[in-house]
Phi, psi and omega in degrees: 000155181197188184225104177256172174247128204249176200308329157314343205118300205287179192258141218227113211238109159254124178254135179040067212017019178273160162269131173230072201267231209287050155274125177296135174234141209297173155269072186233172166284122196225151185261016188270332203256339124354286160324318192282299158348255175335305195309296224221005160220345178312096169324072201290309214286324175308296178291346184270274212315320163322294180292337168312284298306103190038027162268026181267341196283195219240353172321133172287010186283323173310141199231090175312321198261033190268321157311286179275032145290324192307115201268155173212128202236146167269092149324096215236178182302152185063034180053037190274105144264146179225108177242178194055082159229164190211142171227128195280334167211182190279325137348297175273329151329312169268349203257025194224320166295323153338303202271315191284318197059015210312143180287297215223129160236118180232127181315106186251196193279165181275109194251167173339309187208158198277135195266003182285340166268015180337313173294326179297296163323306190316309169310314171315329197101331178287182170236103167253331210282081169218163192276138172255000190202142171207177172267153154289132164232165186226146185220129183229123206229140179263035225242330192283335157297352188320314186278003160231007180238158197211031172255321183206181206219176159046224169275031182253172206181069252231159167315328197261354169221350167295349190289026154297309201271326151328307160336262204276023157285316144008251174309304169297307175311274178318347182266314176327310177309280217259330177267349194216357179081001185299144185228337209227067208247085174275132128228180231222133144276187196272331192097346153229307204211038167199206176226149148245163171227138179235088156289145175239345180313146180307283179314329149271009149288352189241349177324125184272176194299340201251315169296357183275296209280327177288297198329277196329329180268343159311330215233054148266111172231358204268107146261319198267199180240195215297337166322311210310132155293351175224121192249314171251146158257096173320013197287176192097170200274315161248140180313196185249126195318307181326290195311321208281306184319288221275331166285312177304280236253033159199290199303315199291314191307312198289311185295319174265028163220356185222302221266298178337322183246328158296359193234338200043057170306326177254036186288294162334162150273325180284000175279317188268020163293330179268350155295263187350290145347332195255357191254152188263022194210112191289334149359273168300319176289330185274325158276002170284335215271301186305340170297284185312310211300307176314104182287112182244131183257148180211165188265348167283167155320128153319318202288303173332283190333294191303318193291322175314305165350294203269325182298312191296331154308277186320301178291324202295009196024047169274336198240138187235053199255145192285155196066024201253325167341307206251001191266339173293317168303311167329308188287303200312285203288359135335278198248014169242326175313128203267131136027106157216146163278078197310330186280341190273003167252356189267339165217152214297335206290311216324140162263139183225146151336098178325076192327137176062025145286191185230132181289118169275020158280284209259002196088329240232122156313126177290074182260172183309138202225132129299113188291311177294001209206358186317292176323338170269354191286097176249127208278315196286324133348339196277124152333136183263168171286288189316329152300323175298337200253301180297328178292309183283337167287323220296350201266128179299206175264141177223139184301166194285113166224203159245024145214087154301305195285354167294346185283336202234161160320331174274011197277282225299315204269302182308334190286305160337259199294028143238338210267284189247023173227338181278300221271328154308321171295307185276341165304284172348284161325308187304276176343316204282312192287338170293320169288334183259008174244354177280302202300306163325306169313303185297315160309276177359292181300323171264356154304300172311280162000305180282000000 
């Protein structure tokens, strides 16, 4: 691969020696503009350091061989996984993505012994070969939503139903936060139909698999399974403060001002029907059915109306069937409470997805989502290879630096994820090692003392 300048000015990109300038290029996933991708924007260095978190440096406290514990598995073209790969520097990181050109790369924990010698170990007989460290991770798929959206199905994915996944970066992000004390909080898009979240704090990272497991059953309200007609259930004489939060001060709002009509949850008869299923009181369900069944005309959203209907019905105590209190919360959080793929949090081994790999469906760079700022976040909007690629011609010639990517569309997202999410981790990190290597000193010292 190379860079020539073509007669224009412009910079003229060869890959596998064809020349590719002023050409229109499809917008797809192609595996020649990958290779370019890798050559000149992939953050290698940004990403070791991340995963180092500050044992690259020179503190005698850096625990060096802490980097090649690090499992890292490769997708390769025609689906050839190749896992347990581990690299001792960024050199080999790089010089090994470079070469594998791998579609998808995804991370896994920091084990015992370098997992690239896993087998070997395995032969000795001991069980040394177990994971010791992980990030918390949350994987949110909006595929999982199918039963509450009705713009798109499976893995498609649209303006009018991501604000789901917009949602449930929210809810989780503030609980994480504000409930659990987490400070060092990447999320990540999928690159098609989803969100990942990576905690990083030193302490969640050390988490074990049965604590890993309590947090995930913290943000659990879903029991049935996808049969089910009623997937939450509310109980207790009062809700859990999280839940009163995330309903008051997000889920309520959103459904009734944004999902209700973006969705026509009451448009139908089989949508609110499906509603209906969820009140415990057949009563209550039989007058709301006759109201709906009835055509009345009005200048409101059908959907508004109806939806007022069933609270003013519900509330009204005319009806005393159990569990009938708490169901108008039920219906929000049905369809608005986010999602999670409870086993990819509950243990450590789980492989997640790499920041800023390309969804090889879609083209589209996995970058980094501002939690604070999460509502302005358009998924249709993400750089593409083939944008990246076009980006990188439209530029005169400039010397070989490392931000190539100041050229593109992708600058924005790297400045992101070093400005407020690497260089706040990594000061942390520093901090943390400095202080656990004084206390030792200080035992140290006072052992000696006696």
């Amino acid at each position: 691969m190379a860079i020539e300048e073509s007669e224009n000015g412009r910079e003229d990109v060869l890959i596998d020696g064809q020349k590719h300038g002023n050409v229109a290029v499809p917008d797809e996933f192609n595996v020649n503009y990958l290779k370019l991708y890798y050559a000149k924007l992939f953050p290698y260095a940004d990403m070791f350091k991340w995963m180092s978190y500050g044992n690259d440096g020179k503190h005698p406290a850096c625990d060096k061989y802490y980097i090649g514990r690090r499992e890292f598995s490769f997708t390769l073209e025609n689906d050839i996984y190749v896992r347990y790969q581990s690299f001792n520097n960024v050199v080999q990181f790089e010089n090994s993505i470079k070469e594998k050109c791998p579609f998808k790369i995804d991370i896994g924990p920091v084990y015992s012994v370098d997992p690239a010698k896993k087998n070997a170990y395995a032969q000795s007989g001991d069980n040394v070969f177990t994971p010791v460290e992980r990030e918390l991770i949350f994987d949110i798929d909006i595929s999982d939503y199918d039963d509450v959206r009705y713009c798109c199905s499976g893995a498609d994915v649209c303006l009018e139903c991501w604000p789901l996944m917009t949602i449930a970066i929210k809810v989780i992000d503030t609980a994480l936060r504000d409930d659990f004390g987490f400070k060092h909080i990447l999320w990540v898009y999928s690159g098609r139909r989803g969100v990942h979240c990576w905690v990083c704090d030193g302490k969640a990272r050390r988490l074990t698999n049965e604590q890993r497991a309590a947090i995930a059953d913290y943000f659990r309200v879903y029991k049935g399974n996808e049969n089910s007609s009623k997937k939450v259930s509310l109980t207790g004489p009062v809700l859990h403060p999280f839940l009163v939060r995330s309903y008051s001060e997000v889920l309520e709002h959103f459904f009734e001002t944004r999902l209700l009509l973006s969705q026509n949850i009451f448009s139908t008869e089989d949508r609110y029907e499906k509603i209906l299923e969820m009140i415990p009181d057949t009563s209550a369900t039989s007058d709301l059915r006759g109201k709906w069944q009835t055509k009345r005309g009005s200048k409101e959203d059908i959907n508004v109306v109806r939806w007022e209907q069933l609270k003013n019905t519900l509330q009204s105590g005319k009806y005393k069937a159990t569990g009938l209190r708490r169901c108008v919360e039920e219906i929000v959080f049905s369809f608005t409470y986010p999602r999670l793929d409870m086993e990819v949090s509950r243990h450590m081994n789980h492989l997640l997805k790499a920041p800023f790999c390309v969804h090889p469906k879609t083209g589209r760079v996995c970058v980094p989502i501002d939690p604070d700022h999460c509502d302005e976040f358009d998924p249709t909007a993400v750089p593409t290879l083939s944008q990246l690629f076009e980006e990188l011609n439209m530029g005169g010639t400039r010397a070989y630096d490392d931000n190539e990517w100041d050229r593109t569309s992708l600058g924005e997202s790297i400045s992101f994820f070093r400005s407020s999410f690497l260089q706040p981790l990594l000061k942390s990190c520093k901090e943390e090692m400095e202080s656990s290597y004084n206390a030792k000193l200080q035992q140290s010292k006072s052992s000696l003392s006696w």
